[in-house]
XYZ file of C-alpha atoms in Angstrom:
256
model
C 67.757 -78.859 -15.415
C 65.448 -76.724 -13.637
C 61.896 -76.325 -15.302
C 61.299 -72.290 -15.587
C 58.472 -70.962 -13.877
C 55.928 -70.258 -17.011
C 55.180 -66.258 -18.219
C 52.481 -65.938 -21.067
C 49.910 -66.913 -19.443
C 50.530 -64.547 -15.833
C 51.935 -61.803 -17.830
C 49.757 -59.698 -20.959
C 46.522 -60.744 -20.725
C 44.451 -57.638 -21.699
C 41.379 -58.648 -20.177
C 42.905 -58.266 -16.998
C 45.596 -55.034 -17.213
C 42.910 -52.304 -17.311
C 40.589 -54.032 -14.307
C 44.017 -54.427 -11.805
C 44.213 -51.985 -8.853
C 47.575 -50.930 -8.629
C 47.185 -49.860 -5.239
C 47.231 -53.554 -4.012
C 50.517 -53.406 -5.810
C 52.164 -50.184 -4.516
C 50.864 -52.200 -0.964
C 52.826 -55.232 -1.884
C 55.531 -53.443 -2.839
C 55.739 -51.288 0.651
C 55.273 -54.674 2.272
C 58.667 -55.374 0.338
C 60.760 -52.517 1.416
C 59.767 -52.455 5.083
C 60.785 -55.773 5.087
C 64.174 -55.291 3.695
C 64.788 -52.559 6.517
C 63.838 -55.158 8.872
C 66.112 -57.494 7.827
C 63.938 -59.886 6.641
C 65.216 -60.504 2.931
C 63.503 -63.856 2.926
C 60.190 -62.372 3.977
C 61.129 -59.501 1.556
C 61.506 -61.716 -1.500
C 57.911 -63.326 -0.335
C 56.270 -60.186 -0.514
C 57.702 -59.653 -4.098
C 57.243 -62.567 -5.735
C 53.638 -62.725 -4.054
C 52.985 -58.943 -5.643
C 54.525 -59.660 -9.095
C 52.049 -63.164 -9.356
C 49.019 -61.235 -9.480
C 50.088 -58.100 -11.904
C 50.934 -58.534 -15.659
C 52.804 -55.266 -15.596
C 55.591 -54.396 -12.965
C 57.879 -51.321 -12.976
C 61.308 -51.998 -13.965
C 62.886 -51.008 -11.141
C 60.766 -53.101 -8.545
C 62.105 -55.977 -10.937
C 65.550 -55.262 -10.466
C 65.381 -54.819 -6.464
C 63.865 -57.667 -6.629
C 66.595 -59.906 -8.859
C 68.933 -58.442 -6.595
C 67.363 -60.051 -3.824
C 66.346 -63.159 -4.720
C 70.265 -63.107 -6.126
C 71.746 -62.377 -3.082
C 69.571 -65.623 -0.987
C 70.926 -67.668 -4.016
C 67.658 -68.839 -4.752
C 67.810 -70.184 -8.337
C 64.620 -70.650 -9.177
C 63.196 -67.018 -7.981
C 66.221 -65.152 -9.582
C 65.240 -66.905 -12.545
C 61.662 -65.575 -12.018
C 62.718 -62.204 -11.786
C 65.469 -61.534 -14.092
C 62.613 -63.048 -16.774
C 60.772 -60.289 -15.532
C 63.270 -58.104 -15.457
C 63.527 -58.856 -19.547
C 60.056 -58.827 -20.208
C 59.905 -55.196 -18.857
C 62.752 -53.572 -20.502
C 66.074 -53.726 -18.733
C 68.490 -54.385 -21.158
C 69.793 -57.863 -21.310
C 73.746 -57.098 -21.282
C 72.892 -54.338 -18.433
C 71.529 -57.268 -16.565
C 74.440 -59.936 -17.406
C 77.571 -57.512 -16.570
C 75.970 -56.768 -13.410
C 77.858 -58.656 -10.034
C 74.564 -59.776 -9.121
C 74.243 -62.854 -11.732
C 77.690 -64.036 -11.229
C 76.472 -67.137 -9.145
C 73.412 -67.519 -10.940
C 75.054 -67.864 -14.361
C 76.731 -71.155 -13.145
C 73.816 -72.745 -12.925
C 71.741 -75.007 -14.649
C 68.847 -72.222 -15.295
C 71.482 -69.712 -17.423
C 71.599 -71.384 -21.011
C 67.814 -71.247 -20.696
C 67.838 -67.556 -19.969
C 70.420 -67.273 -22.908
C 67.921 -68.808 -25.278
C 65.111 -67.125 -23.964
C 66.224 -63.535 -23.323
C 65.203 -62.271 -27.057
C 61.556 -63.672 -27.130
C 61.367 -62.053 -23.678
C 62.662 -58.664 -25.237
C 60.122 -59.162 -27.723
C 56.987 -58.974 -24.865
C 58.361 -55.502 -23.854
C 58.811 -54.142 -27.082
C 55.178 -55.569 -28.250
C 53.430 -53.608 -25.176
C 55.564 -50.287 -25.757
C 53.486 -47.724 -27.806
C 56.674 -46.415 -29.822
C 54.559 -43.592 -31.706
C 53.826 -41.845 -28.463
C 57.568 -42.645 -27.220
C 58.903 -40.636 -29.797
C 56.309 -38.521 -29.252
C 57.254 -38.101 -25.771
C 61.250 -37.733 -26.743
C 60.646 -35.010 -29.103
C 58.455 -32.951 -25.940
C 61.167 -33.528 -24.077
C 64.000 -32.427 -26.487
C 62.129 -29.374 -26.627
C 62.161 -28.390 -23.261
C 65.833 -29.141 -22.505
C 66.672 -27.454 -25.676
C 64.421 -24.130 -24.011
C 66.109 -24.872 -20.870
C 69.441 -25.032 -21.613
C 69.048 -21.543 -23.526
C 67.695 -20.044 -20.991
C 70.313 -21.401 -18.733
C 72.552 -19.667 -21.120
C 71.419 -16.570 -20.879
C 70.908 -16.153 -17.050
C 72.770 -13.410 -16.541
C 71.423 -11.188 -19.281
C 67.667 -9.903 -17.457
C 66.015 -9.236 -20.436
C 66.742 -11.965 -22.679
C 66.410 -14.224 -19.507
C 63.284 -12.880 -18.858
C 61.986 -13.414 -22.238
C 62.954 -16.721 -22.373
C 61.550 -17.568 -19.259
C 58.271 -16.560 -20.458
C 58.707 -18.520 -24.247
C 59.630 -21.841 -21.473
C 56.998 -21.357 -19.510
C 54.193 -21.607 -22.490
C 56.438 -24.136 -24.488
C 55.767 -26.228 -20.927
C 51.736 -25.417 -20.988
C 51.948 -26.824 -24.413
C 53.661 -29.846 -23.754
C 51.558 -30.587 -20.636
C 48.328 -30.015 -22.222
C 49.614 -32.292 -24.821
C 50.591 -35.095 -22.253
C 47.058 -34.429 -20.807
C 45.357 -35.246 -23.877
C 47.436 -38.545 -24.489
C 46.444 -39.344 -21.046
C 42.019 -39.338 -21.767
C 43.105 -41.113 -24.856
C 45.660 -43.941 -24.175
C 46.331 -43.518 -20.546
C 49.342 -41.189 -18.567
C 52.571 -41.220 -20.923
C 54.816 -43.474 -18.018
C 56.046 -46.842 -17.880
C 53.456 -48.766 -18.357
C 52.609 -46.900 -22.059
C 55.967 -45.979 -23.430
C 58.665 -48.066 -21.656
C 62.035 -47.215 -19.998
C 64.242 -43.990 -20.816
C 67.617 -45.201 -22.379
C 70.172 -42.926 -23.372
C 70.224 -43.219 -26.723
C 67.043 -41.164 -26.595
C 68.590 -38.070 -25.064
C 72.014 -36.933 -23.514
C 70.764 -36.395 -20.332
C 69.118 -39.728 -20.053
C 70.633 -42.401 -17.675
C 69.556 -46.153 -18.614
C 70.669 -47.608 -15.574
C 68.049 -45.549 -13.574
C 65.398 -48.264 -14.969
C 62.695 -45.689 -15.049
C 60.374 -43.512 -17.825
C 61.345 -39.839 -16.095
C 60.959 -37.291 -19.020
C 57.192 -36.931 -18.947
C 57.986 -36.023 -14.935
C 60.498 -33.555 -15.184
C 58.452 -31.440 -17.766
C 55.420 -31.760 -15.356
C 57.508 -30.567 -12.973
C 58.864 -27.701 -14.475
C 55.328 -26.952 -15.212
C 54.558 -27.144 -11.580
C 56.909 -25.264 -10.177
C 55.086 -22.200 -11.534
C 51.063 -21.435 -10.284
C 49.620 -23.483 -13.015
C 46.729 -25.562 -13.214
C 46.560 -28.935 -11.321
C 45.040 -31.890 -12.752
C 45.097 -34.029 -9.423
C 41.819 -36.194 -10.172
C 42.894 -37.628 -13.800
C 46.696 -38.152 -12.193
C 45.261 -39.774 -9.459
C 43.182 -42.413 -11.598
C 46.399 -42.601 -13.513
C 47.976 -43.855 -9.889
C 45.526 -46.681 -9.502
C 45.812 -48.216 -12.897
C 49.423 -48.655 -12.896
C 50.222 -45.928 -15.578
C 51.872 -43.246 -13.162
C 54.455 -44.303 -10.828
C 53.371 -43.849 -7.283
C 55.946 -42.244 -6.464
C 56.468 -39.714 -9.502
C 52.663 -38.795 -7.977
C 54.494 -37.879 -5.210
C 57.452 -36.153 -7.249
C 55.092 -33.895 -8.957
C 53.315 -33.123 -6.147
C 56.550 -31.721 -3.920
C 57.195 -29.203 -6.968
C 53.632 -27.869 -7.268
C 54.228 -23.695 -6.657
């Protein structure tokens, strides 16, 4: 049976998470993808499983591109590598075992370890999730799709639409201010802090998009109208691995 590549001791150490430049990571990560349009999956799954070696936290959905990779080259030992990862950073276990991906890899010798293993692997994501400011975070966002959807309601009547608009638009300063504050204190609200949206926290939550997105899209609707930026602290947020590179990038198209 195939000896499984070992996790504690790459994975949550906490002398190391707050001194990691996640730039080196969003690198290794582009390294990836440019690969993969290339062609080179082999070179592509290097530049993955190089990146992932030197960070104890990885976004979900890097994980997954990069199980479906390693799946695809029927490399045992590396899909084994990353589907742990996969685990250890959310993605739900029967998500992961109903996908096409693992059909070959579950007739191997590394599966009944994975079976065994999957719920102390669950267990490392759920430890490093802060689930006070997750519900936290859920309730903010209820809000402003509740405000939203109101709104959205009443479009065509001006003056109640207008009103509305207005009561949105400070319910949004409110909730970003908020966010701003949990961002001096524990670090931005993403990934990283509060773990993947699933939809059992909202309606209009996807799970399979393996990503945190409802701290984005009420930044964004707070963007889209001239507020105040706070491109320094978001910024820092970038480098430590707390805000998604590219939901930097999100927030930054809808600016007004």
């Amino acid at each position: 049976i195939m000896k499984a590549i070992p996790f504690t001791c790459l994975l949550f150490s906490a002398s190391l998470l707050f001194a990691q430049d996640y730039n080196a990571y969003y690198e290794g990560i582009n390294k990836a993808k440019r690969s993969l349009l290339l062609d080179s999956l082999e070179k592509a799954r290097h530049h993955y499983f190089e990146t992932f070696q030197k960070f104890d936290f990885v976004f979900a959905r890097d994980c997954f591109n990069a199980l479906e990779l390693a799946s695809n080259l029927r490399e045992v030992q590396k899909t084994d590598y990353f589907l742990r990862r996969c685990l250890t950073q959310g993605i739900d276990f029967d998500f992961l075992q109903e996908h096409s991906i693992l059909a070959d890899f579950k007739k191997s010798d590394a599966w009944p370890k994975i079976l065994s293993d999957k719920d102390s692997l669950w267990s490392v994501y759920e430890r490093n999730v802060n689930w006070e400011i997750r519900s936290e975070i859920n309730a903010m966002f209820a809000k402003d799709q509740e405000m939203r959807d109101l709104a959205d309601k009443h479009r065509f009547n001006i003056f109640k639409r207008r009103k509305l608009n207005k009561q949105l638009e400070e319910l949004d300063r409110k909730l970003v201010l908020r966010m701003i504050e949990i961002t001096k204190q524990h670090g931005f609200p993403g990934e990283k802090l509060i773990g993947l949206d699933v939809e059992s926290m909202h309606p209009k939550i996807k799970t399979k998009r393996l990503t945190t997105g409802m701290p984005i899209v009420i930044l964004i609707h707070h963007y889209s109208q001239p507020n105040a930026l706070h491109n320094t602290l978001l910024l820092e947020e970038v480098t430590k691995g707390n805000l998604l590179n590219e939901h930097f990038a999100t927030i930054s198209d809808f600016r007004f």
